[in-house]
Coordinates of C-alpha atoms in Angstrom, one line a residue:
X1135 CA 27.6 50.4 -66.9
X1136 CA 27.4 48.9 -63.4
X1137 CA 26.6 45.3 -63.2
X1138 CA 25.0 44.3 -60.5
X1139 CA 26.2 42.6 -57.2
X1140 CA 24.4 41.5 -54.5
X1141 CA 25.9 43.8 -51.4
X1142 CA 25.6 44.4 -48.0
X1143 CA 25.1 47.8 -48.9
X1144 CA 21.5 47.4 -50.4
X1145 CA 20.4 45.0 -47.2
X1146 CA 21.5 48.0 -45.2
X1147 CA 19.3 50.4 -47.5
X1148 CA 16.3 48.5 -46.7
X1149 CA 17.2 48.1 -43.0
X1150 CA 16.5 51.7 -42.4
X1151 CA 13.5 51.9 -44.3
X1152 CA 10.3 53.7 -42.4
X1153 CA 8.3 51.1 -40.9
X1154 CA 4.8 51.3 -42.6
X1155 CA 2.7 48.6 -43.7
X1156 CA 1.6 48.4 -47.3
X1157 CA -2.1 49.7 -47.7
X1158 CA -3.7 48.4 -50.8
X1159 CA -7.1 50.4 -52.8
X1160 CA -8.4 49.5 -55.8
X1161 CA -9.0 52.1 -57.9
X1162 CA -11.3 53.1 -60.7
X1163 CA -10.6 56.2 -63.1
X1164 CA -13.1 56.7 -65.0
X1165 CA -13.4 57.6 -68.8
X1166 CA -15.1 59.6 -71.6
X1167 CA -16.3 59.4 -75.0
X1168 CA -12.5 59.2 -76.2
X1169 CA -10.8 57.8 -73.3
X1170 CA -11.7 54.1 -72.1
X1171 CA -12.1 53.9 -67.8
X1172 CA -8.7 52.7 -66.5
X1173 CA -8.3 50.3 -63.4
X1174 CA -5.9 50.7 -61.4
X1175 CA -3.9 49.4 -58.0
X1176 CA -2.8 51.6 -54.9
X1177 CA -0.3 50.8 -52.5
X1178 CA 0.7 53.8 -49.8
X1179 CA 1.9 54.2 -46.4
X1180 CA 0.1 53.1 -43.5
X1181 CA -0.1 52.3 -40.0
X1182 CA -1.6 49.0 -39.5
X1183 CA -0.3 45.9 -39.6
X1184 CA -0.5 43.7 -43.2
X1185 CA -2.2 40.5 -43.9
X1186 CA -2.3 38.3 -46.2
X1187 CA -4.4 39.1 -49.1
X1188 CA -5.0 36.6 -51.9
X1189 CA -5.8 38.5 -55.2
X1190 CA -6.2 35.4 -58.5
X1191 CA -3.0 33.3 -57.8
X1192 CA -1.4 35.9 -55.5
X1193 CA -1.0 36.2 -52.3
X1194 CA -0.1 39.9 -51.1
X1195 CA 0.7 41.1 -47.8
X1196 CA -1.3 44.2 -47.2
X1197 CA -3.7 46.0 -45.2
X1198 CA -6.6 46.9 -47.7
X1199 CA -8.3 50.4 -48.0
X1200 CA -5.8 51.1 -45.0
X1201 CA -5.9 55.4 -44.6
X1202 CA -2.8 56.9 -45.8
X1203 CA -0.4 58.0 -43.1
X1204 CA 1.4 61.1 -43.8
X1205 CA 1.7 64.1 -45.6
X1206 CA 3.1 65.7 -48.6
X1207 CA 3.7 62.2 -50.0
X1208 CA 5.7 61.8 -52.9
X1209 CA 3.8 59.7 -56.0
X1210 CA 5.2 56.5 -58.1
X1211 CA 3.3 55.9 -61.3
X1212 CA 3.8 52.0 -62.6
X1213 CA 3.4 50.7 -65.8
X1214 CA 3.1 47.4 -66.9
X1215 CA 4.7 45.8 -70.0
X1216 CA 3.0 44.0 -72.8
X1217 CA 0.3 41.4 -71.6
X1218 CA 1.1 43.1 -68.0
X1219 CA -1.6 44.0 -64.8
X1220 CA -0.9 46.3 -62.1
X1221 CA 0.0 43.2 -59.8
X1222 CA 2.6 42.3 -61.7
X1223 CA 5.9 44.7 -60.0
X1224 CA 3.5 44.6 -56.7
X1225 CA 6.9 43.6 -54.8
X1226 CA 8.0 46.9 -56.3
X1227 CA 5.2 48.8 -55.1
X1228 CA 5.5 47.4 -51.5
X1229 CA 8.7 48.1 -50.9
X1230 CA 8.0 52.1 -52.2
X1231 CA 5.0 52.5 -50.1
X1232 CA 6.8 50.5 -47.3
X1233 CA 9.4 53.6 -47.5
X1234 CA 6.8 56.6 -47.8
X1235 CA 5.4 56.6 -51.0
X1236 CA 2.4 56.3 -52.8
X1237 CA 2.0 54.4 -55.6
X1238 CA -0.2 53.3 -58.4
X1239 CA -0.2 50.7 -61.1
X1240 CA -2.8 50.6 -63.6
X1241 CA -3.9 48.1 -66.6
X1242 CA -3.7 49.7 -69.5
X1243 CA -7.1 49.5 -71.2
X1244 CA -7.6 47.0 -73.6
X1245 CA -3.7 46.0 -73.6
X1246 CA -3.5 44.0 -70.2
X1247 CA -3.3 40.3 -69.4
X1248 CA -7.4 39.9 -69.3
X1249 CA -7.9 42.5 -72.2
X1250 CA -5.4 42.0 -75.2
X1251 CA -7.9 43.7 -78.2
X1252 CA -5.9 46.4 -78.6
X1253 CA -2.5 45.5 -77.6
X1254 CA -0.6 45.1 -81.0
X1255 CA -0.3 47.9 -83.2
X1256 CA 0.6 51.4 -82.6
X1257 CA -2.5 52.9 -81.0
X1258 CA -1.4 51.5 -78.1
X1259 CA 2.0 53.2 -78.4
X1260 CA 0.9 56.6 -78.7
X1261 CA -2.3 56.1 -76.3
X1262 CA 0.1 54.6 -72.8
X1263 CA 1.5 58.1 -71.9
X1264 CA -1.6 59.3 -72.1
X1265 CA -3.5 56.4 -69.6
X1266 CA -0.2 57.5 -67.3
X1267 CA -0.9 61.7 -67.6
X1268 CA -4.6 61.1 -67.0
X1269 CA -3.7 58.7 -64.0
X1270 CA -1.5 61.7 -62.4
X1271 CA -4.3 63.9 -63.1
X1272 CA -6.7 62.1 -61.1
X1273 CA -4.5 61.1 -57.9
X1274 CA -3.7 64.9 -58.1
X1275 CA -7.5 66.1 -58.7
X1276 CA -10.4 63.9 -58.5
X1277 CA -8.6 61.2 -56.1
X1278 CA -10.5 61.8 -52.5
X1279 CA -6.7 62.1 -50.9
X1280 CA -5.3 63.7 -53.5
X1281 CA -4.2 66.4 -50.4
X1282 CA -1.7 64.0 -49.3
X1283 CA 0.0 64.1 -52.5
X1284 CA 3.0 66.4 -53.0
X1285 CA 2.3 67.4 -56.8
X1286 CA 6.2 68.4 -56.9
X1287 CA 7.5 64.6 -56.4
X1288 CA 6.0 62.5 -58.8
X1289 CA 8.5 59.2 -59.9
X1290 CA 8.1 56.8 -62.6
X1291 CA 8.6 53.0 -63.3
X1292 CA 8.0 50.9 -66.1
X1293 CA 9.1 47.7 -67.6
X1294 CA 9.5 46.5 -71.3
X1295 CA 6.6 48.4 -73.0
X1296 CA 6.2 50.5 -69.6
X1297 CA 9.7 51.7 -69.9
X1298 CA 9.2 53.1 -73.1
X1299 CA 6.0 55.0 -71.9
X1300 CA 8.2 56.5 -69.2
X1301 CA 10.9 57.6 -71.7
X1302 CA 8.1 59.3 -73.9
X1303 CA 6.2 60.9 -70.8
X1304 CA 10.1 62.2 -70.1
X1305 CA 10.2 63.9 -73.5
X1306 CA 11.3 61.2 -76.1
X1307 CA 9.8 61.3 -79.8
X1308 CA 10.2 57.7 -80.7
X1309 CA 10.6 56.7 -84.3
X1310 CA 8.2 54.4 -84.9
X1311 CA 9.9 53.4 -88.3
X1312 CA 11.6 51.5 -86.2
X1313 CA 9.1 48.7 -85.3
X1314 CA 9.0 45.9 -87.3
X1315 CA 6.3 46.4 -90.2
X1316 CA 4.2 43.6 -88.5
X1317 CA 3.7 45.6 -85.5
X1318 CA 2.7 49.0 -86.7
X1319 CA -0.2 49.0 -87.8
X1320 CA -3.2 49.9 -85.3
X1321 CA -6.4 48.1 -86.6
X1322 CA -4.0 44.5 -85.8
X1323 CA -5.6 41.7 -83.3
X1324 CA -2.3 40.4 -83.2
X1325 CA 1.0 40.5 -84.9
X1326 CA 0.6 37.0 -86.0
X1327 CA -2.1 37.5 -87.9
X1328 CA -0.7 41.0 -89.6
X1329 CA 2.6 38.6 -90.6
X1330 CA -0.1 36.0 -92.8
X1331 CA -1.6 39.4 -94.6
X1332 CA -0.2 41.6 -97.1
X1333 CA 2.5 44.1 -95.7
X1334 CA 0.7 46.7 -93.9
X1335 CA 1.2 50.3 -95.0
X1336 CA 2.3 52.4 -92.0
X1337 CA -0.1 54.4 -90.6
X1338 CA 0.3 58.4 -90.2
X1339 CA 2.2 59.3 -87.4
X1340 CA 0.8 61.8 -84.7
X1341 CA 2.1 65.4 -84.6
X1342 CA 2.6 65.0 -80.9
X1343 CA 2.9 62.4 -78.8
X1344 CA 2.2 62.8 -74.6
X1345 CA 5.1 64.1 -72.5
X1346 CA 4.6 65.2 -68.5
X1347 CA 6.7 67.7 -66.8
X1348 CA 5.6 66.9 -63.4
X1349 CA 7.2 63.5 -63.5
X1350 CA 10.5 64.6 -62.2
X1351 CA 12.5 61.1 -61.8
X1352 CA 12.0 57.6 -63.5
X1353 CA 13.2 54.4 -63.2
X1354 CA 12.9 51.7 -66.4
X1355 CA 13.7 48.2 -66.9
X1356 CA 14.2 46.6 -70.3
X1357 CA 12.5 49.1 -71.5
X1358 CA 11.4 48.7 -75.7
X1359 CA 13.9 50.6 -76.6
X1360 CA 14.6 50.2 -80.7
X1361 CA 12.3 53.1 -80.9
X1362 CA 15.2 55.4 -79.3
X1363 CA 18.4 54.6 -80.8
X1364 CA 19.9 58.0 -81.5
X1365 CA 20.5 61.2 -80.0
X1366 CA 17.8 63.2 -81.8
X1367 CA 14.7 61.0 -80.4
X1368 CA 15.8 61.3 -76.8
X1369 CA 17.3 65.0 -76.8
X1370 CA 15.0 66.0 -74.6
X1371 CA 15.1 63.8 -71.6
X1372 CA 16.4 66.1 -69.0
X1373 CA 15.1 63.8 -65.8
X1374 CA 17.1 61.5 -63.8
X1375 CA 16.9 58.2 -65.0
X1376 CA 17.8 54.7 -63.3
X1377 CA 17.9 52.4 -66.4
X1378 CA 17.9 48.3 -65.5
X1379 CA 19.1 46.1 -68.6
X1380 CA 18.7 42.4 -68.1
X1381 CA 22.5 40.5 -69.2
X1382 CA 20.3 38.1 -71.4
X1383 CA 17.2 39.7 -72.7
X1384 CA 14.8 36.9 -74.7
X1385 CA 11.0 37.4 -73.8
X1386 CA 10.0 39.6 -76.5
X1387 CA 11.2 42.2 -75.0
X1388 CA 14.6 44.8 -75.7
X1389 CA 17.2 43.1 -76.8
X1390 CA 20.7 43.9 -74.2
X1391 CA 22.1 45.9 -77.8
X1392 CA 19.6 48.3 -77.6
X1393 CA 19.2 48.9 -74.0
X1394 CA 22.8 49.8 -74.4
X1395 CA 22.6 52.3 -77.3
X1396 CA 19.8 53.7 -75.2
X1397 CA 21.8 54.2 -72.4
X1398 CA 24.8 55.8 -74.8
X1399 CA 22.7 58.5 -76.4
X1400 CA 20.8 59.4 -73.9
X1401 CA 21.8 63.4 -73.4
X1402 CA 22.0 63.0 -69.1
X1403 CA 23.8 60.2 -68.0
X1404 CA 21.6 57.6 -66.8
X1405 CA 22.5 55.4 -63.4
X1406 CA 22.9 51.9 -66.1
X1407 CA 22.5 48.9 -63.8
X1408 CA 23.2 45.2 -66.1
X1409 CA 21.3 42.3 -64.2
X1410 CA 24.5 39.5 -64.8
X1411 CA 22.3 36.0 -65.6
X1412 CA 19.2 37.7 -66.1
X1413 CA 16.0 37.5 -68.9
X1414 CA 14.2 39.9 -69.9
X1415 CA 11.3 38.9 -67.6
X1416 CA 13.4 38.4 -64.6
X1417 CA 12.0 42.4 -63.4
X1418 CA 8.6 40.6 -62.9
X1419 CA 7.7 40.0 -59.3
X1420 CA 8.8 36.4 -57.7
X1421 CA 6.2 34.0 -58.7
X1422 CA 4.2 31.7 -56.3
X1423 CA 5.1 28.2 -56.1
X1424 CA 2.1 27.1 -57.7
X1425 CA 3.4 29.2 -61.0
X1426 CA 7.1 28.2 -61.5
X1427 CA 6.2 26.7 -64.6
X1428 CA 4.9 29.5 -66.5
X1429 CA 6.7 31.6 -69.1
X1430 CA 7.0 34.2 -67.2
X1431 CA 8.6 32.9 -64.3
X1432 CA 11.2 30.9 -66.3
X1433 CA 14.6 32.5 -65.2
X1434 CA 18.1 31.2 -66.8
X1435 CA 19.9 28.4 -64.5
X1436 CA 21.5 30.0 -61.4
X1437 CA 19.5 33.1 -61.3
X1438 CA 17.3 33.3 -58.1
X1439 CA 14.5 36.1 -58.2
X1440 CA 13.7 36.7 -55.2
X1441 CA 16.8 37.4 -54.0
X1442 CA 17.7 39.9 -57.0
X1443 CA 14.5 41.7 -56.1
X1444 CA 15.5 42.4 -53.1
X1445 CA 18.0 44.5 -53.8
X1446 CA 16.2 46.0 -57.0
X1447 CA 13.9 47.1 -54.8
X1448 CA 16.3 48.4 -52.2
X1449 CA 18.2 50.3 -55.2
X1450 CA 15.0 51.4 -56.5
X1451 CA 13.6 53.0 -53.4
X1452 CA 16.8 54.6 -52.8
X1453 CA 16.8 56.2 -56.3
X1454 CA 13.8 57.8 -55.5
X1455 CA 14.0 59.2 -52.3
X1456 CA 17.9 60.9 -53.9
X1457 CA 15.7 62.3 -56.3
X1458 CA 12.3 62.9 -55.1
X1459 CA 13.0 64.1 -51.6
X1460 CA 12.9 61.8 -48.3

């Protein structure tokens, strides 16, 4: 396992990036009688120059509903971990676009920061892969641009919950005995709330679960990981995969023991990069000042940020274009 130094290397990976400007869309997919609308956040190529673009507490630098330069584009998918929004790996997403890609974070319905009432449980397990197959569908169908796409490059990052989405749209069968009984059974609010009740019985699991052939690369962070701890639930990940462990972990999210088992059974070796210093939340995007207090931009002593992000984001983008194609 590599553990990570900051190197001149990665500043000279982002020095020869393309120089595009971030265009920003807002996107809305709509759903069906089974499938809830999903909202979702673009960020692609373009030719004008950014401004600053203040979204809740954020401010972005951007150009919005910009046109999107080039053709044949590869496509990122993001996904968001537990309580996540599509804003929250935006740094991620600029630096992708910035280097010609397109890329699209959603919120995962009803398990996002301003929509919890379906987060706990395992509905929300099986039903992320397929929020993430449905959004490929559309940027490859419905999606007015969907020409620009190239359908045979489509990448993949997630984080905690959304690393484990990747890993099953990749092939994995997780085993859901896993999970602690608290957490497993759909019809939850919260786990809390399960824990005060009698022990729930677990619920059927699904035949099949989602998996997607056309994503051909992934990258995941801290992914939730205790649902793929030997060889037999992740046989079938043939992709390349660029898996981030944080050194500390903490945050509710995969514990550094997992993320290493994950990392040993899975059947192609993965590029394994351990953050030294860093929490499991550390793989959010740099928070603004006005935020430092909050729990999710509380990093140990020592560790800055912004300054990891930039080369995650430099290592990240160069993943991507070895594996998707410049």
């Amino acid at each position: 396992m590599t553990r990570l130094r900051f190197t001149l290397a990665a500043a000279f990976c982002l020095s020869i990036s393309p120089a595009h400007a971030a265009g920003l869309k807002f996107l809305h997919i709509l759903g069906g009688q089974d499938a809830p609308s999903i909202d979702a956040a673009m960020w692609s190529p373009c030719s004008e120059a950014p401004e600053d673009v203040q979204i809740r507490t954020l401010t972005v630098p951007a150009s919005p509903d910009c046109p999107i330069a080039g053709e044949s584009l590869p496509l990122v998918i993001l996904s968001h971990g537990y309580g996540g929004w599509y804003l929250g790996h935006h740094d991620t997403a600029e630096a992708l676009a910035d280097s010609g890609f397109v890329v699209v974070a959603i919120n995962h319905p009803h398990a996002n920061y301003a929509d919890m009432s379906r987060a706990n449980g395992l509905g929300v397990l099986i039903g992320r892969p397929v929020d993430i197959k449905r959004t490929i569908d559309f940027m490859l169908g419905d999606f007015a641009d969907s020409a620009k796409i190239d359908p045979q490059r489509i990448g993949f990052y997630g984080f905690s919950q959304g690393g484990y989405t990747g890993l099953v749209l990749a092939g994995a069968n997780p085993d859901f005995s896993k999970l602690p009984p608290r957490c497993a059974e759909p019809k939850a609010v919260g786990c809390a709330q399960v824990n005060q009740a009698r022990p729930p019985q677990r619920p059927p699991l699904p035949q099949t679960l989602t998996h997607d052939p056309r994503i051909r690369a992934m990258v995941v962070a801290d992914p939730l990981s205790i649902v793929f701890q030997t060889a037999e639930s992740i046989r079938d990940v043939a992709i390349p995969v660029q898996l981030w462990g944080s050194e500390l972990g903490g945050g509710g999210g995969a514990s550094p023991e997992d993320v290493a088992t994950l990392a040993r059974v899975l059947p192609k070796k993965p590029d394994v990069r351990i953050v030294p210093n860093a929490v499991h939340l550390s793989f959010m995007t740099p928070c603004p000042k006005i935020q430092m207090s909050s729990e999710v931009c509380i990093d140990a002593p020592g560790f800055d940020r912004a300054a990891f992000h930039r080369e995650f984001n430099a290592e990240v983008v160069a993943f991507f274009r070895r594996n998707l194609g410049e």
